[in-house]
Amino acid sequence: MGTEKTDNSRPDPTIKPFFWDYDYKRLRWERDQDFIISRILSFGDWQALLWLRSIMQDKDLAQWILDRQGHGLSPQRLRFWELILGLPHRKVNEWLKIQKRGVWGQRTNL
């Protein structure tokens, strides 16, 4: 992805609680970056968010969210990241409308 500020292969121990269902010792940034980013953006506390932002630039985090159209992020998290990362307001509104429609709204994109 080319988004790293540093070349930490092992995630910081402060993010371990957010991987309760995964063998944390096996996590590697190079291999599991999408999974790690998703978890931290979805469930991370302030320390985990600081860690993520220390290894990724904000523009790359914004692009990651844009590429996935906010998938997996709660409305509250989407609004938070909209403000912090300067995500396009109209796009976030579109994603939230789709989420509100539920499964069929996401499948048919109506």
CSV table of N, CA, C and O in Angstrom, one decimal:
chain,number,residue,atom,x,y,z
A,1,MET,N,0.8,-1.2,0.0
A,1,MET,CA,0.0,0.0,0.0
A,1,MET,C,0.9,1.3,0.0
A,1,MET,O,0.4,2.3,-0.4
A,2,GLY,N,2.1,1.2,0.5
A,2,GLY,CA,3.0,2.3,0.5
A,2,GLY,C,2.5,3.4,1.5
A,2,GLY,O,2.8,4.6,1.2
A,3,THR,N,1.8,3.1,2.5
A,3,THR,CA,1.3,4.1,3.4
A,3,THR,C,2.0,4.3,4.7
A,3,THR,O,1.7,5.1,5.5
A,4,GLU,N,3.0,3.4,4.9
A,4,GLU,CA,3.7,3.4,6.2
A,4,GLU,C,4.6,4.6,6.4
A,4,GLU,O,5.3,5.1,5.5
A,5,LYS,N,4.6,5.2,7.6
A,5,LYS,CA,5.6,6.2,8.0
A,5,LYS,C,6.8,5.5,8.5
A,5,LYS,O,7.9,6.0,8.4
A,6,THR,N,6.7,4.4,9.2
A,6,THR,CA,7.8,3.6,9.7
A,6,THR,C,7.6,2.2,9.2
A,6,THR,O,6.6,1.8,8.7
A,7,ASP,N,8.6,1.4,9.5
A,7,ASP,CA,8.5,0.0,9.0
A,7,ASP,C,8.4,-1.0,10.1
A,7,ASP,O,9.1,-2.0,10.2
A,8,ASN,N,7.4,-0.7,11.0
A,8,ASN,CA,7.1,-1.6,12.1
A,8,ASN,C,6.4,-2.9,11.6
A,8,ASN,O,5.4,-2.7,11.0
A,9,SER,N,7.0,-4.0,11.7
A,9,SER,CA,6.4,-5.2,11.2
A,9,SER,C,5.4,-5.8,12.2
A,9,SER,O,4.4,-6.3,11.9
A,10,ARG,N,5.7,-5.6,13.5
A,10,ARG,CA,4.7,-6.0,14.5
A,10,ARG,C,4.0,-4.9,15.1
A,10,ARG,O,4.5,-3.8,15.4
A,11,PRO,N,2.6,-5.0,15.2
A,11,PRO,CA,1.8,-4.0,15.7
A,11,PRO,C,2.2,-3.7,17.2
A,11,PRO,O,2.7,-4.6,17.9
A,12,ASP,N,1.9,-2.5,17.6
A,12,ASP,CA,2.2,-2.1,19.0
A,12,ASP,C,1.3,-2.9,20.0
A,12,ASP,O,0.2,-3.2,19.7
A,13,PRO,N,1.9,-3.2,21.1
A,13,PRO,CA,1.1,-4.0,22.1
A,13,PRO,C,-0.1,-3.3,22.6
A,13,PRO,O,-1.1,-4.0,23.1
A,14,THR,N,-0.2,-2.0,22.5
A,14,THR,CA,-1.4,-1.3,23.0
A,14,THR,C,-2.7,-1.6,22.2
A,14,THR,O,-3.8,-1.4,22.7
A,15,ILE,N,-2.5,-2.2,21.0
A,15,ILE,CA,-3.7,-2.5,20.2
A,15,ILE,C,-4.2,-4.0,20.4
A,15,ILE,O,-5.2,-4.4,19.9
A,16,LYS,N,-3.4,-4.7,21.2
A,16,LYS,CA,-3.8,-6.1,21.5
A,16,LYS,C,-5.2,-6.4,21.9
A,16,LYS,O,-5.9,-7.3,21.4
A,17,PRO,N,-5.8,-5.6,22.8
A,17,PRO,CA,-7.2,-5.8,23.2
A,17,PRO,C,-8.2,-5.8,22.1
A,17,PRO,O,-9.3,-6.4,22.2
A,18,PHE,N,-7.9,-5.2,20.9
A,18,PHE,CA,-8.8,-5.1,19.8
A,18,PHE,C,-8.8,-6.3,18.9
A,18,PHE,O,-9.5,-6.4,17.9
A,19,PHE,N,-7.9,-7.3,19.3
A,19,PHE,CA,-7.8,-8.5,18.5
A,19,PHE,C,-8.1,-9.7,19.3
A,19,PHE,O,-7.4,-10.7,19.4
A,20,TRP,N,-9.2,-9.6,20.1
A,20,TRP,CA,-9.6,-10.6,21.1
A,20,TRP,C,-9.8,-12.0,20.4
A,20,TRP,O,-9.7,-13.0,21.1
A,21,ASP,N,-10.2,-12.0,19.2
A,21,ASP,CA,-10.5,-13.2,18.5
A,21,ASP,C,-9.4,-13.7,17.5
A,21,ASP,O,-9.7,-14.6,16.7
A,22,TYR,N,-8.3,-13.2,17.7
A,22,TYR,CA,-7.2,-13.5,16.8
A,22,TYR,C,-5.9,-13.6,17.6
A,22,TYR,O,-5.7,-13.0,18.6
A,23,ASP,N,-5.0,-14.5,17.1
A,23,ASP,CA,-3.7,-14.7,17.7
A,23,ASP,C,-2.9,-13.5,17.5
A,23,ASP,O,-2.2,-13.4,16.4
A,24,TYR,N,-2.8,-12.6,18.5
A,24,TYR,CA,-2.1,-11.3,18.3
A,24,TYR,C,-0.7,-11.5,17.9
A,24,TYR,O,-0.1,-10.7,17.1
A,25,LYS,N,0.0,-12.5,18.4
A,25,LYS,CA,1.4,-12.8,18.1
A,25,LYS,C,1.7,-13.0,16.6
A,25,LYS,O,2.8,-12.8,16.2
A,26,ARG,N,0.6,-13.4,15.9
A,26,ARG,CA,0.8,-13.7,14.5
A,26,ARG,C,0.5,-12.5,13.6
A,26,ARG,O,0.8,-12.6,12.4
A,27,LEU,N,0.0,-11.5,14.2
A,27,LEU,CA,-0.3,-10.3,13.4
A,27,LEU,C,1.0,-9.7,12.8
A,27,LEU,O,2.0,-9.5,13.6
A,28,ARG,N,1.0,-9.3,11.5
A,28,ARG,CA,2.1,-8.6,10.9
A,28,ARG,C,1.6,-7.5,10.0
A,28,ARG,O,0.6,-7.7,9.3
A,29,TRP,N,2.1,-6.4,10.2
A,29,TRP,CA,1.7,-5.2,9.4
A,29,TRP,C,1.6,-5.5,7.9
A,29,TRP,O,0.6,-5.2,7.3
A,30,GLU,N,2.7,-6.0,7.4
A,30,GLU,CA,2.8,-6.2,5.9
A,30,GLU,C,1.7,-7.1,5.4
A,30,GLU,O,1.1,-6.9,4.4
A,31,ARG,N,1.4,-8.1,6.2
A,31,ARG,CA,0.4,-9.1,5.7
A,31,ARG,C,-1.0,-8.8,6.1
A,31,ARG,O,-2.0,-9.0,5.4
A,32,ASP,N,-1.2,-8.2,7.3
A,32,ASP,CA,-2.5,-8.0,7.9
A,32,ASP,C,-3.0,-6.6,8.0
A,32,ASP,O,-3.9,-6.2,8.8
A,33,GLN,N,-2.4,-5.7,7.2
A,33,GLN,CA,-2.6,-4.3,7.3
A,33,GLN,C,-4.1,-3.9,7.2
A,33,GLN,O,-4.6,-3.1,8.0
A,34,ASP,N,-4.8,-4.5,6.2
A,34,ASP,CA,-6.3,-4.2,6.1
A,34,ASP,C,-7.1,-4.5,7.3
A,34,ASP,O,-7.9,-3.8,7.8
A,35,PHE,N,-6.8,-5.7,7.8
A,35,PHE,CA,-7.5,-6.2,9.0
A,35,PHE,C,-7.2,-5.3,10.2
A,35,PHE,O,-8.1,-4.9,11.0
A,36,ILE,N,-5.9,-5.0,10.4
A,36,ILE,CA,-5.5,-4.1,11.5
A,36,ILE,C,-6.2,-2.7,11.4
A,36,ILE,O,-6.7,-2.2,12.4
A,37,ILE,N,-6.1,-2.1,10.2
A,37,ILE,CA,-6.7,-0.8,10.0
A,37,ILE,C,-8.2,-0.9,10.3
A,37,ILE,O,-8.7,0.0,11.0
A,38,SER,N,-8.9,-1.9,9.8
A,38,SER,CA,-10.3,-2.0,10.0
A,38,SER,C,-10.6,-2.1,11.5
A,38,SER,O,-11.6,-1.4,12.0
A,39,ARG,N,-9.9,-2.9,12.2
A,39,ARG,CA,-10.2,-3.1,13.6
A,39,ARG,C,-10.0,-1.8,14.4
A,39,ARG,O,-10.8,-1.4,15.2
A,40,ILE,N,-8.9,-1.1,14.1
A,40,ILE,CA,-8.5,0.1,14.9
A,40,ILE,C,-9.5,1.2,14.5
A,40,ILE,O,-10.0,1.9,15.4
A,41,LEU,N,-9.9,1.4,13.3
A,41,LEU,CA,-10.8,2.4,12.9
A,41,LEU,C,-12.2,2.1,13.5
A,41,LEU,O,-12.9,3.0,13.8
A,42,SER,N,-12.6,0.8,13.6
A,42,SER,CA,-13.9,0.5,14.1
A,42,SER,C,-14.0,0.4,15.6
A,42,SER,O,-15.0,0.8,16.1
A,43,PHE,N,-13.0,-0.1,16.3
A,43,PHE,CA,-13.1,-0.3,17.7
A,43,PHE,C,-12.0,0.3,18.5
A,43,PHE,O,-12.1,0.3,19.8
A,44,GLY,N,-11.0,0.9,17.9
A,44,GLY,CA,-9.8,1.4,18.6
A,44,GLY,C,-10.1,2.5,19.6
A,44,GLY,O,-11.0,3.4,19.4
A,45,ASP,N,-9.4,2.5,20.7
A,45,ASP,CA,-9.4,3.7,21.6
A,45,ASP,C,-8.5,4.7,21.2
A,45,ASP,O,-7.8,4.6,20.1
A,46,TRP,N,-8.3,5.8,22.0
A,46,TRP,CA,-7.5,6.9,21.6
A,46,TRP,C,-6.0,6.5,21.4
A,46,TRP,O,-5.4,6.9,20.4
A,47,GLN,N,-5.5,5.6,22.2
A,47,GLN,CA,-4.1,5.2,22.1
A,47,GLN,C,-3.9,4.4,20.8
A,47,GLN,O,-2.9,4.5,20.1
A,48,ALA,N,-4.9,3.5,20.5
A,48,ALA,CA,-4.8,2.7,19.3
A,48,ALA,C,-4.8,3.6,18.0
A,48,ALA,O,-4.1,3.4,17.1
A,49,LEU,N,-5.7,4.6,18.1
A,49,LEU,CA,-5.8,5.5,17.0
A,49,LEU,C,-4.5,6.4,16.8
A,49,LEU,O,-4.1,6.6,15.7
A,50,LEU,N,-3.9,6.8,17.9
A,50,LEU,CA,-2.7,7.5,17.8
A,50,LEU,C,-1.6,6.6,17.2
A,50,LEU,O,-0.8,7.0,16.4
A,51,TRP,N,-1.5,5.3,17.6
A,51,TRP,CA,-0.6,4.4,17.0
A,51,TRP,C,-0.8,4.3,15.5
A,51,TRP,O,0.2,4.4,14.8
A,52,LEU,N,-2.0,4.1,15.1
A,52,LEU,CA,-2.3,3.9,13.7
A,52,LEU,C,-1.9,5.2,12.9
A,52,LEU,O,-1.3,5.1,11.9
A,53,ARG,N,-2.2,6.3,13.5
A,53,ARG,CA,-1.9,7.6,12.8
A,53,ARG,C,-0.3,7.8,12.8
A,53,ARG,O,0.2,8.6,12.1
A,54,SER,N,0.4,7.1,13.7
A,54,SER,CA,1.8,7.3,13.7
A,54,SER,C,2.5,6.5,12.6
A,54,SER,O,3.6,6.8,12.2
A,55,ILE,N,1.8,5.5,12.1
A,55,ILE,CA,2.4,4.6,11.0
A,55,ILE,C,1.8,4.9,9.7
A,55,ILE,O,2.3,4.4,8.7
A,56,MET,N,0.7,5.6,9.6
A,56,MET,CA,0.0,5.9,8.4
A,56,MET,C,-0.3,7.4,8.3
A,56,MET,O,-0.7,8.0,9.3
A,57,GLN,N,-0.2,8.0,7.2
A,57,GLN,CA,-0.5,9.4,7.0
A,57,GLN,C,-2.0,9.5,6.9
A,57,GLN,O,-2.7,8.6,6.4
A,58,ASP,N,-2.5,10.6,7.3
A,58,ASP,CA,-4.0,10.8,7.3
A,58,ASP,C,-4.6,10.7,5.9
A,58,ASP,O,-5.6,10.2,5.7
A,59,LYS,N,-3.8,11.2,4.9
A,59,LYS,CA,-4.3,11.1,3.5
A,59,LYS,C,-4.5,9.6,3.1
A,59,LYS,O,-5.4,9.3,2.4
A,60,ASP,N,-3.6,8.7,3.6
A,60,ASP,CA,-3.7,7.3,3.3
A,60,ASP,C,-4.9,6.7,4.1
A,60,ASP,O,-5.6,5.8,3.5
A,61,LEU,N,-5.1,7.1,5.3
A,61,LEU,CA,-6.2,6.6,6.1
A,61,LEU,C,-7.5,7.0,5.4
A,61,LEU,O,-8.5,6.2,5.2
A,62,ALA,N,-7.6,8.3,5.0
A,62,ALA,CA,-8.8,8.8,4.3
A,62,ALA,C,-9.0,8.0,3.0
A,62,ALA,O,-10.2,7.6,2.7
A,63,GLN,N,-8.0,7.7,2.2
A,63,GLN,CA,-8.1,6.9,1.0
A,63,GLN,C,-8.6,5.5,1.3
A,63,GLN,O,-9.4,4.9,0.6
A,64,TRP,N,-8.1,4.9,2.4
A,64,TRP,CA,-8.5,3.6,2.8
A,64,TRP,C,-10.0,3.5,3.0
A,64,TRP,O,-10.7,2.6,2.5
A,65,ILE,N,-10.5,4.5,3.7
A,65,ILE,CA,-12.0,4.6,4.0
A,65,ILE,C,-12.8,4.9,2.7
A,65,ILE,O,-13.8,4.2,2.5
A,66,LEU,N,-12.3,5.8,1.9
A,66,LEU,CA,-12.9,6.1,0.6
A,66,LEU,C,-13.0,4.8,-0.3
A,66,LEU,O,-14.0,4.5,-0.9
A,67,ASP,N,-11.9,4.1,-0.4
A,67,ASP,CA,-11.9,2.9,-1.2
A,67,ASP,C,-12.9,1.9,-0.8
A,67,ASP,O,-13.4,1.1,-1.6
A,68,ARG,N,-13.2,1.8,0.5
A,68,ARG,CA,-14.1,0.8,1.1
A,68,ARG,C,-15.5,1.4,1.3
A,68,ARG,O,-16.4,0.8,1.9
A,69,GLN,N,-15.7,2.7,0.9
A,69,GLN,CA,-16.9,3.4,1.1
A,69,GLN,C,-17.5,3.3,2.5
A,69,GLN,O,-18.7,3.2,2.7
A,70,GLY,N,-16.6,3.4,3.5
A,70,GLY,CA,-16.9,3.4,4.9
A,70,GLY,C,-17.4,2.1,5.4
A,70,GLY,O,-17.9,2.0,6.5
A,71,HIS,N,-17.4,1.1,4.6
A,71,HIS,CA,-17.9,-0.3,5.0
A,71,HIS,C,-17.2,-0.7,6.4
A,71,HIS,O,-16.0,-0.6,6.5
A,72,GLY,N,-18.1,-1.2,7.2
A,72,GLY,CA,-17.6,-1.7,8.5
A,72,GLY,C,-17.5,-0.6,9.6
A,72,GLY,O,-17.3,-1.0,10.8
A,73,LEU,N,-17.7,0.6,9.3
A,73,LEU,CA,-17.6,1.7,10.3
A,73,LEU,C,-19.0,2.1,10.7
A,73,LEU,O,-19.9,2.3,9.9
A,74,SER,N,-19.2,2.3,12.0
A,74,SER,CA,-20.5,2.8,12.5
A,74,SER,C,-20.7,4.2,12.0
A,74,SER,O,-19.8,4.9,11.7
A,75,PRO,N,-22.0,4.6,12.0
A,75,PRO,CA,-22.3,6.0,11.7
A,75,PRO,C,-21.5,7.0,12.5
A,75,PRO,O,-21.0,8.0,12.0
A,76,GLN,N,-21.3,6.7,13.8
A,76,GLN,CA,-20.6,7.6,14.7
A,76,GLN,C,-19.1,7.7,14.3
A,76,GLN,O,-18.5,8.8,14.2
A,77,ARG,N,-18.5,6.5,14.0
A,77,ARG,CA,-17.1,6.5,13.5
A,77,ARG,C,-16.9,7.2,12.2
A,77,ARG,O,-16.0,7.9,12.0
A,78,LEU,N,-17.9,6.9,11.3
A,78,LEU,CA,-17.8,7.6,10.0
A,78,LEU,C,-17.8,9.1,10.1
A,78,LEU,O,-17.0,9.8,9.5
A,79,ARG,N,-18.7,9.6,11.0
A,79,ARG,CA,-18.8,11.1,11.2
A,79,ARG,C,-17.5,11.6,11.8
A,79,ARG,O,-17.0,12.7,11.4
A,80,PHE,N,-17.0,10.8,12.8
A,80,PHE,CA,-15.7,11.2,13.4
A,80,PHE,C,-14.6,11.3,12.4
A,80,PHE,O,-13.9,12.4,12.3
A,81,TRP,N,-14.4,10.3,11.5
A,81,TRP,CA,-13.4,10.3,10.5
A,81,TRP,C,-13.6,11.3,9.4
A,81,TRP,O,-12.7,11.9,8.9
A,82,GLU,N,-14.9,11.6,9.2
A,82,GLU,CA,-15.2,12.6,8.2
A,82,GLU,C,-14.6,14.0,8.7
A,82,GLU,O,-14.0,14.7,7.9
A,83,LEU,N,-14.8,14.3,9.9
A,83,LEU,CA,-14.2,15.5,10.5
A,83,LEU,C,-12.7,15.5,10.6
A,83,LEU,O,-12.0,16.4,10.2
A,84,ILE,N,-12.2,14.4,11.1
A,84,ILE,CA,-10.7,14.3,11.4
A,84,ILE,C,-9.9,14.3,10.1
A,84,ILE,O,-8.9,15.0,10.0
A,85,LEU,N,-10.4,13.5,9.1
A,85,LEU,CA,-9.7,13.3,7.9
A,85,LEU,C,-10.1,14.1,6.7
A,85,LEU,O,-9.6,14.0,5.6
A,86,GLY,N,-11.2,14.9,6.9
A,86,GLY,CA,-11.7,15.7,5.8
A,86,GLY,C,-12.4,14.9,4.7
A,86,GLY,O,-12.3,15.3,3.6
A,87,LEU,N,-13.1,13.8,5.1
A,87,LEU,CA,-13.8,13.0,4.1
A,87,LEU,C,-14.9,13.8,3.5
A,87,LEU,O,-15.5,14.7,4.2
A,88,PRO,N,-15.2,13.6,2.2
A,88,PRO,CA,-16.3,14.4,1.6
A,88,PRO,C,-17.7,14.1,2.2
A,88,PRO,O,-18.1,13.0,2.3
A,89,HIS,N,-18.3,15.2,2.7
A,89,HIS,CA,-19.6,15.1,3.4
A,89,HIS,C,-20.6,14.4,2.6
A,89,HIS,O,-21.4,13.5,3.1
A,90,ARG,N,-20.7,14.7,1.3
A,90,ARG,CA,-21.8,14.0,0.5
A,90,ARG,C,-21.5,12.5,0.4
A,90,ARG,O,-22.5,11.7,0.4
A,91,LYS,N,-20.3,12.1,0.3
A,91,LYS,CA,-20.0,10.7,0.2
A,91,LYS,C,-20.4,10.0,1.5
A,91,LYS,O,-21.0,8.9,1.5
A,92,VAL,N,-20.0,10.6,2.6
A,92,VAL,CA,-20.4,10.0,3.9
A,92,VAL,C,-21.9,9.9,4.0
A,92,VAL,O,-22.4,8.9,4.5
A,93,ASN,N,-22.6,10.9,3.7
A,93,ASN,CA,-24.0,10.9,3.7
A,93,ASN,C,-24.6,9.7,2.9
A,93,ASN,O,-25.5,9.0,3.3
A,94,GLU,N,-24.0,9.5,1.7
A,94,GLU,CA,-24.5,8.4,0.8
A,94,GLU,C,-24.3,7.1,1.5
A,94,GLU,O,-25.1,6.2,1.5
A,95,TRP,N,-23.1,6.9,2.0
A,95,TRP,CA,-22.8,5.6,2.7
A,95,TRP,C,-23.7,5.4,3.9
A,95,TRP,O,-24.2,4.3,4.1
A,96,LEU,N,-24.0,6.4,4.6
A,96,LEU,CA,-24.9,6.3,5.8
A,96,LEU,C,-26.4,6.0,5.3
A,96,LEU,O,-27.1,5.2,6.0
A,97,LYS,N,-26.8,6.5,4.2
A,97,LYS,CA,-28.1,6.2,3.6
A,97,LYS,C,-28.2,4.7,3.3
A,97,LYS,O,-29.2,4.0,3.5
A,98,ILE,N,-27.1,4.2,2.7
A,98,ILE,CA,-27.1,2.8,2.3
A,98,ILE,C,-27.1,1.9,3.5
A,98,ILE,O,-27.8,0.9,3.6
A,99,GLN,N,-26.3,2.3,4.5
A,99,GLN,CA,-26.3,1.5,5.8
A,99,GLN,C,-27.7,1.5,6.4
A,99,GLN,O,-28.1,0.5,6.9
A,100,LYS,N,-28.4,2.6,6.4
A,100,LYS,CA,-29.7,2.7,7.0
A,100,LYS,C,-30.7,1.8,6.3
A,100,LYS,O,-31.6,1.3,7.0
A,101,ARG,N,-30.5,1.6,5.0
A,101,ARG,CA,-31.5,0.7,4.3
A,101,ARG,C,-31.3,-0.7,4.6
A,101,ARG,O,-32.1,-1.6,4.3
A,102,GLY,N,-30.1,-1.1,5.2
A,102,GLY,CA,-29.9,-2.4,5.6
A,102,GLY,C,-29.3,-3.3,4.5
A,102,GLY,O,-28.7,-2.7,3.5
A,103,VAL,N,-29.4,-4.6,4.6
A,103,VAL,CA,-28.8,-5.5,3.7
A,103,VAL,C,-29.2,-5.3,2.3
A,103,VAL,O,-28.4,-5.2,1.4
A,104,TRP,N,-30.5,-5.1,2.0
A,104,TRP,CA,-31.0,-4.9,0.6
A,104,TRP,C,-30.5,-3.6,0.1
A,104,TRP,O,-30.1,-3.6,-1.1
A,105,GLY,N,-30.4,-2.6,0.8
A,105,GLY,CA,-29.8,-1.3,0.3
A,105,GLY,C,-28.4,-1.5,-0.1
A,105,GLY,O,-27.9,-0.9,-1.0
A,106,GLN,N,-27.6,-2.3,0.7
A,106,GLN,CA,-26.2,-2.5,0.4
A,106,GLN,C,-26.1,-3.4,-0.9
A,106,GLN,O,-25.1,-3.2,-1.6
A,107,ARG,N,-27.0,-4.3,-1.0
A,107,ARG,CA,-26.8,-5.3,-2.1
A,107,ARG,C,-27.3,-4.7,-3.5
A,107,ARG,O,-26.7,-5.0,-4.5
A,108,THR,N,-28.4,-4.0,-3.4
A,108,THR,CA,-28.9,-3.5,-4.7
A,108,THR,C,-28.5,-2.1,-5.0
A,108,THR,O,-28.7,-1.6,-6.1
A,109,ASN,N,-27.9,-1.4,-4.0
A,109,ASN,CA,-27.4,0.0,-4.2
A,109,ASN,C,-28.5,0.9,-4.7
A,109,ASN,O,-28.3,1.8,-5.5
A,110,LEU,N,-29.7,0.7,-4.2
A,110,LEU,CA,-30.8,1.6,-4.6
A,110,LEU,C,-30.9,2.8,-3.8
A,110,LEU,O,-30.5,2.9,-2.7
